[in-house]
Amino acid sequence: METTKTRVLLAEDDDSLGMLMKDFLLAKGFEVELCVNGKKAFDTFSKKDFDLCILDVMMPEKDGFTVAKEIRMVNKHIPIIFLTAKSMKEDIIEGFNKGADDYITKPFNTEELLVRMQAVMRRIQPANKDADEFQVGLYHFNYKNQSLEFKGNNQKLTTKEAELLKLLCVNQNDVLDRNFALKAIWHTDSYFSSRSMDVYVTKLRKFLKEDPKVQIINIHGKGFKLYVEKV
Amino acid sequence: METTKTRVLLAEDDDSLGMLMKDFLLAKGFEVELCVNGKKAFDTFSKKDFDLCILDVMMPEKDGFTVAKEIRMVNKHIPIIFLTAKSMKEDIIEGFNKGADDYITKPFNTEELLVRMQAVMRRIQPANKDADEFQVGLYHFNYKNQSLEFKGNNQKLTTKEAELLKLLCVNQNDVLDRNFALKAIWHTDSYFSSRSMDVYVTKLRKFLKEDPKVQIINIHGKGFKLYVEKV
DNA sequence: TTTATCTGTTAATGATTGTTAAAACAATAA
DNA sequence: TTATTGTTTTAACAATCATTAACAGATAAA
């Protein structure tokens, strides 16, 4: 299983500092997109997927707080770290209220930056990928046994059914990207694999239809979401 | 529905500072357990459930880093904030490596402490806890569900419809900038995306026409406003 | 007013997804 | 080996979705 690099959106208007930070982060194995002002920062954010944002507070065109506010409208959970020259308390407090996860006061050393990035990301860990038992509404799904239980009724699943359901469970209430699932289960994202996946979605929907609070929702052009309504 | 108080484990060997912080946090509605050294801190942690830990670094018997390490062995996710008199970078870095979520240098003001506690706790919220649900006049909109309910009638929405309605809801009674929405949803602000958006506005207006107090108003050259008349 | 631009709406088009059934494939027992 | 059974893929068709086209109406600038 391949682990993809952490994608960092870096917005810093000071060219030399920005380049330096970018090179440092690249050297540390991150994927970095550097933007020189707030306007470009949000543009870039809207075009690609990122795992973490580092925003300078004072930038031309659009300041870091505004960018953070816009990012939060679209994505409530992506970690945001502010960079600020001031260490003014008001600034810090405003930053947190705008949805920051952390902030760093310039000048900072690179080690500290790294360690704060790690701390902020440690909490974002998605559901345990290694788990093999899942509660899905009133259903209980055991991946290893390939079984799906509902009110004492035990339904045996095929390998592909179980694999797909597991991926959906790991991403419960969140989008499971179609191509990601295809590569993970079918090891190719060809047209026919995709159609095959659709067939399996239909099968899983039939298995899960007894509990109306459980739905597999299609996100057009993206993938599927196993949505489980809270009580 | 009663919301239980946030339970804070506070470890601080300076009596006067400890008492002061405890009283402040109590006044702010937290449940606080104050420990005067590291040994007692871990003892207390192992006896009760907590939501957040604030650990002074320098304490007799057992320093804050050691306590954090012990806590992390038992609980990987509880937020930990360190208090330290030093602002030495090495200390900060060691703290994070021991599993800290944040770090505050003495002297600090109470506002900053609060805001950091909130930031750190917001981070650990599981992704499905914060429901993307909105009340729009007599309508109830569930984003993750892609459904719009009106008087028991449930209307399924498409992905794009739901995304646009969500942005309108987030900016309820305020202008949703056209280009912002285009970038956020269509990832480009081209002419055709813009026309597509207009088509979706028409669709949403049809869905929302049952409640006359709910309107999507065009702000010429700017964008759209989801206007909900107050009672 | 005239003109260019922006918005409202409906319908047509192509792409994606939903579903069922048949075909192909794989594993196992006779 | 062949028959049997279960699984997965492919085919076929239906339904839905997002974009584009087309035209009408509204708005702001000249």
CSV table of C-alpha atoms in Angstrom, one decimal, chain A residues 5-205:
chain,number,residue,atom,x,y,z
A,5,LYS,CA,2.9,12.6,0.1
A,6,THR,CA,1.3,15.3,2.3
A,7,ARG,CA,0.2,18.1,0.1
A,8,VAL,CA,0.9,21.6,1.6
A,9,LEU,CA,-0.6,24.9,0.4
A,10,LEU,CA,1.9,27.6,1.4
A,11,ALA,CA,0.9,31.2,1.0
A,12,GLU,CA,3.7,33.7,1.7
A,13,ASP,CA,4.3,37.0,0.0
A,14,ASP,CA,7.9,37.4,0.9
A,15,ASP,CA,9.6,35.7,-2.1
A,16,SER,CA,12.8,34.7,-0.4
A,17,LEU,CA,11.2,33.3,2.7
A,18,GLY,CA,8.6,31.6,0.6
A,19,MET,CA,11.1,29.9,-1.6
A,20,LEU,CA,13.2,28.9,1.3
A,21,MET,CA,10.2,27.3,3.1
A,22,LYS,CA,9.1,25.6,0.0
A,23,ASP,CA,12.5,24.0,-0.6
A,24,PHE,CA,12.8,23.0,3.0
A,25,LEU,CA,9.4,21.3,2.9
A,26,LEU,CA,10.1,19.6,-0.4
A,27,ALA,CA,13.4,18.3,1.1
A,28,LYS,CA,11.3,16.9,4.0
A,29,GLY,CA,9.2,15.0,1.6
A,30,PHE,CA,6.1,17.2,1.3
A,31,GLU,CA,4.4,18.2,-1.9
A,32,VAL,CA,4.3,22.0,-1.8
A,33,GLU,CA,2.4,24.6,-3.8
A,34,LEU,CA,3.6,28.2,-3.1
A,35,CYS,CA,1.3,31.2,-3.6
A,36,VAL,CA,2.6,34.7,-3.4
A,37,ASN,CA,-0.7,36.3,-2.3
A,38,GLY,CA,-4.0,35.5,-0.7
A,39,LYS,CA,-6.0,35.7,-3.9
A,40,LYS,CA,-3.8,33.1,-5.6
A,41,ALA,CA,-3.9,31.0,-2.4
A,42,PHE,CA,-7.6,30.4,-2.6
A,43,ASP,CA,-7.6,30.0,-6.3
A,44,THR,CA,-5.0,27.2,-5.9
A,45,PHE,CA,-6.9,25.7,-3.0
A,46,SER,CA,-10.0,25.5,-5.1
A,47,LYS,CA,-8.2,23.7,-8.0
A,48,LYS,CA,-6.4,21.0,-6.1
A,49,ASP,CA,-6.7,18.8,-3.0
A,50,PHE,CA,-4.5,19.7,0.0
A,51,ASP,CA,-3.8,18.1,3.4
A,52,LEU,CA,-2.5,21.2,5.2
A,53,CYS,CA,-2.4,25.0,4.7
A,54,ILE,CA,0.2,27.4,5.9
A,55,LEU,CA,-0.9,31.0,5.5
A,56,ASP,CA,1.0,34.2,6.1
A,57,VAL,CA,-1.3,36.6,7.9
A,58,MET,CA,-0.1,39.8,6.1
A,59,MET,CA,-0.4,39.4,2.4
A,60,PRO,CA,-1.3,41.8,-0.5
A,61,GLU,CA,-4.7,41.4,-2.2
A,62,LYS,CA,-6.2,39.2,0.5
A,63,ASP,CA,-4.9,38.6,4.0
A,64,GLY,CA,-4.4,35.2,5.6
A,65,PHE,CA,-7.4,35.5,7.9
A,66,THR,CA,-9.7,36.1,4.9
A,67,VAL,CA,-8.2,33.2,3.0
A,68,ALA,CA,-8.8,31.0,6.1
A,69,LYS,CA,-12.4,32.0,6.3
A,70,GLU,CA,-12.9,31.2,2.7
A,71,ILE,CA,-11.2,27.8,3.0
A,72,ARG,CA,-13.3,27.0,6.0
A,73,MET,CA,-16.5,27.6,4.1
A,74,VAL,CA,-15.5,24.8,1.7
A,75,ASN,CA,-13.5,22.6,4.1
A,76,LYS,CA,-14.2,22.5,7.8
A,77,HIS,CA,-11.4,20.2,8.7
A,78,ILE,CA,-8.2,20.9,6.8
A,79,PRO,CA,-5.5,22.0,9.3
A,80,ILE,CA,-4.5,25.7,8.9
A,81,ILE,CA,-1.4,27.2,10.4
A,82,PHE,CA,-0.9,31.0,10.4
A,83,LEU,CA,2.5,32.7,10.0
A,84,THR,CA,2.7,36.1,11.6
A,85,ALA,CA,5.4,38.6,12.2
A,86,LYS,CA,3.5,40.1,15.1
A,87,SER,CA,3.1,38.3,18.3
A,88,MET,CA,0.2,40.4,19.3
A,89,LYS,CA,-2.3,38.5,21.3
A,90,GLU,CA,-5.3,40.0,19.4
A,91,ASP,CA,-3.9,38.7,16.2
A,92,ILE,CA,-3.4,35.3,17.6
A,93,ILE,CA,-6.9,35.2,19.0
A,94,GLU,CA,-8.5,36.5,15.8
A,95,GLY,CA,-6.5,33.8,13.9
A,96,PHE,CA,-7.9,31.0,16.1
A,97,ASN,CA,-11.4,32.4,15.7
A,98,LYS,CA,-11.1,32.4,12.0
A,99,GLY,CA,-10.5,28.7,12.2
A,100,ALA,CA,-6.8,28.3,12.7
A,101,ASP,CA,-5.4,25.1,14.2
A,102,ASP,CA,-2.1,26.7,15.1
A,103,TYR,CA,0.1,29.7,14.5
A,104,ILE,CA,3.8,30.4,14.3
A,105,THR,CA,5.5,33.7,15.0
A,106,LYS,CA,8.3,34.8,12.8
A,107,PRO,CA,11.2,34.3,13.1
A,108,PHE,CA,10.7,30.6,13.7
A,109,ASN,CA,13.1,27.7,13.2
A,110,THR,CA,12.3,25.0,10.7
A,111,GLU,CA,12.3,22.3,13.3
A,112,GLU,CA,9.5,24.0,15.1
A,113,LEU,CA,7.5,24.4,12.0
A,114,LEU,CA,7.8,20.7,11.2
A,115,VAL,CA,6.9,19.6,14.6
A,116,ARG,CA,3.8,21.9,14.7
A,117,MET,CA,2.7,20.6,11.3
A,118,GLN,CA,3.0,17.1,12.7
A,119,ALA,CA,1.0,17.9,15.8
A,120,VAL,CA,-1.7,19.5,13.8
A,121,MET,CA,-2.0,16.6,11.4
A,122,ARG,CA,-1.8,13.9,14.0
A,123,ARG,CA,-5.4,14.6,15.0
A,124,ILE,CA,-6.8,14.4,11.5
A,125,GLN,CA,-6.1,10.7,11.3
A,126,PRO,CA,-9.1,9.1,9.5
A,127,ALA,CA,-10.9,6.1,10.8
A,128,ASN,CA,-8.7,3.1,11.5
A,129,LYS,CA,-7.8,1.5,8.2
A,130,ASP,CA,-6.8,-1.8,9.9
A,131,ALA,CA,-10.0,-2.3,11.7
A,132,ASP,CA,-12.1,-5.3,10.4
A,133,GLU,CA,-15.3,-4.9,12.3
A,134,PHE,CA,-17.7,-2.0,11.6
A,135,GLN,CA,-21.0,-0.9,13.0
A,136,VAL,CA,-23.1,0.5,10.1
A,137,GLY,CA,-26.4,1.7,11.5
A,138,LEU,CA,-28.1,-1.5,12.8
A,139,TYR,CA,-25.8,-3.6,10.7
A,140,HIS,CA,-22.6,-5.2,12.0
A,141,PHE,CA,-20.1,-5.9,9.3
A,142,ASN,CA,-17.2,-8.2,9.9
A,143,TYR,CA,-14.6,-7.9,7.1
A,144,LYS,CA,-12.5,-10.9,7.9
A,145,ASN,CA,-15.5,-13.2,8.1
A,146,GLN,CA,-17.0,-11.5,5.1
A,147,SER,CA,-20.3,-11.4,7.0
A,148,LEU,CA,-23.0,-8.7,7.4
A,149,GLU,CA,-25.3,-9.2,10.4
A,150,PHE,CA,-28.7,-7.5,10.8
A,151,LYS,CA,-30.9,-8.4,13.8
A,152,GLY,CA,-29.4,-11.8,14.1
A,153,ASN,CA,-29.7,-12.5,10.4
A,154,ASN,CA,-26.3,-13.3,8.9
A,155,GLN,CA,-25.5,-12.5,5.3
A,156,LYS,CA,-22.4,-13.9,3.8
A,157,LEU,CA,-20.5,-11.5,1.5
A,158,THR,CA,-18.3,-12.2,-1.5
A,159,THR,CA,-14.7,-11.0,-1.4
A,160,LYS,CA,-15.4,-8.0,-3.7
A,161,GLU,CA,-18.5,-7.1,-1.8
A,162,ALA,CA,-16.6,-7.1,1.5
A,163,GLU,CA,-13.7,-5.1,0.1
A,164,LEU,CA,-15.9,-2.4,-1.2
A,165,LEU,CA,-18.0,-2.3,1.9
A,166,LYS,CA,-14.8,-2.0,4.0
A,167,LEU,CA,-13.6,1.0,2.0
A,168,LEU,CA,-16.9,2.6,2.4
A,169,CYS,CA,-16.9,2.0,6.1
A,170,VAL,CA,-13.4,3.4,6.6
A,171,ASN,CA,-14.7,6.6,4.9
A,172,GLN,CA,-18.1,6.5,6.6
A,173,ASN,CA,-20.0,9.7,6.0
A,174,ASP,CA,-17.3,10.9,3.7
A,175,VAL,CA,-16.7,10.5,0.0
A,176,LEU,CA,-14.9,7.4,-1.1
A,177,ASP,CA,-13.2,8.5,-4.3
A,178,ARG,CA,-14.2,6.3,-7.2
A,179,ASN,CA,-10.7,6.0,-8.7
A,180,PHE,CA,-9.1,5.4,-5.4
A,181,ALA,CA,-11.5,2.5,-4.7
A,182,LEU,CA,-10.9,1.1,-8.2
A,183,LYS,CA,-7.2,1.2,-7.8
A,184,ALA,CA,-7.4,-0.3,-4.3
A,185,ILE,CA,-9.8,-3.1,-5.2
A,186,TRP,CA,-9.6,-3.7,-8.9
A,187,HIS,CA,-6.0,-2.5,-9.3
A,188,THR,CA,-7.0,-0.5,-12.4
A,189,ASP,CA,-9.5,2.3,-13.1
A,190,SER,CA,-10.6,1.1,-16.5
A,191,TYR,CA,-14.1,1.6,-17.8
A,192,PHE,CA,-15.2,-2.0,-17.1
A,193,SER,CA,-13.9,-2.0,-13.6
A,194,SER,CA,-15.9,1.1,-13.0
A,195,ARG,CA,-19.0,-0.5,-14.3
A,196,SER,CA,-18.3,-3.5,-12.2
A,197,MET,CA,-18.0,-1.3,-9.2
A,198,ASP,CA,-21.4,0.1,-10.0
A,199,VAL,CA,-22.8,-3.4,-10.0
A,200,TYR,CA,-21.4,-4.0,-6.5
A,201,VAL,CA,-22.8,-0.7,-5.2
A,202,THR,CA,-26.2,-1.9,-6.3
A,203,LYS,CA,-25.6,-5.2,-4.5
A,204,LEU,CA,-24.5,-3.5,-1.3
A,205,ARG,CA,-27.5,-1.2,-1.4
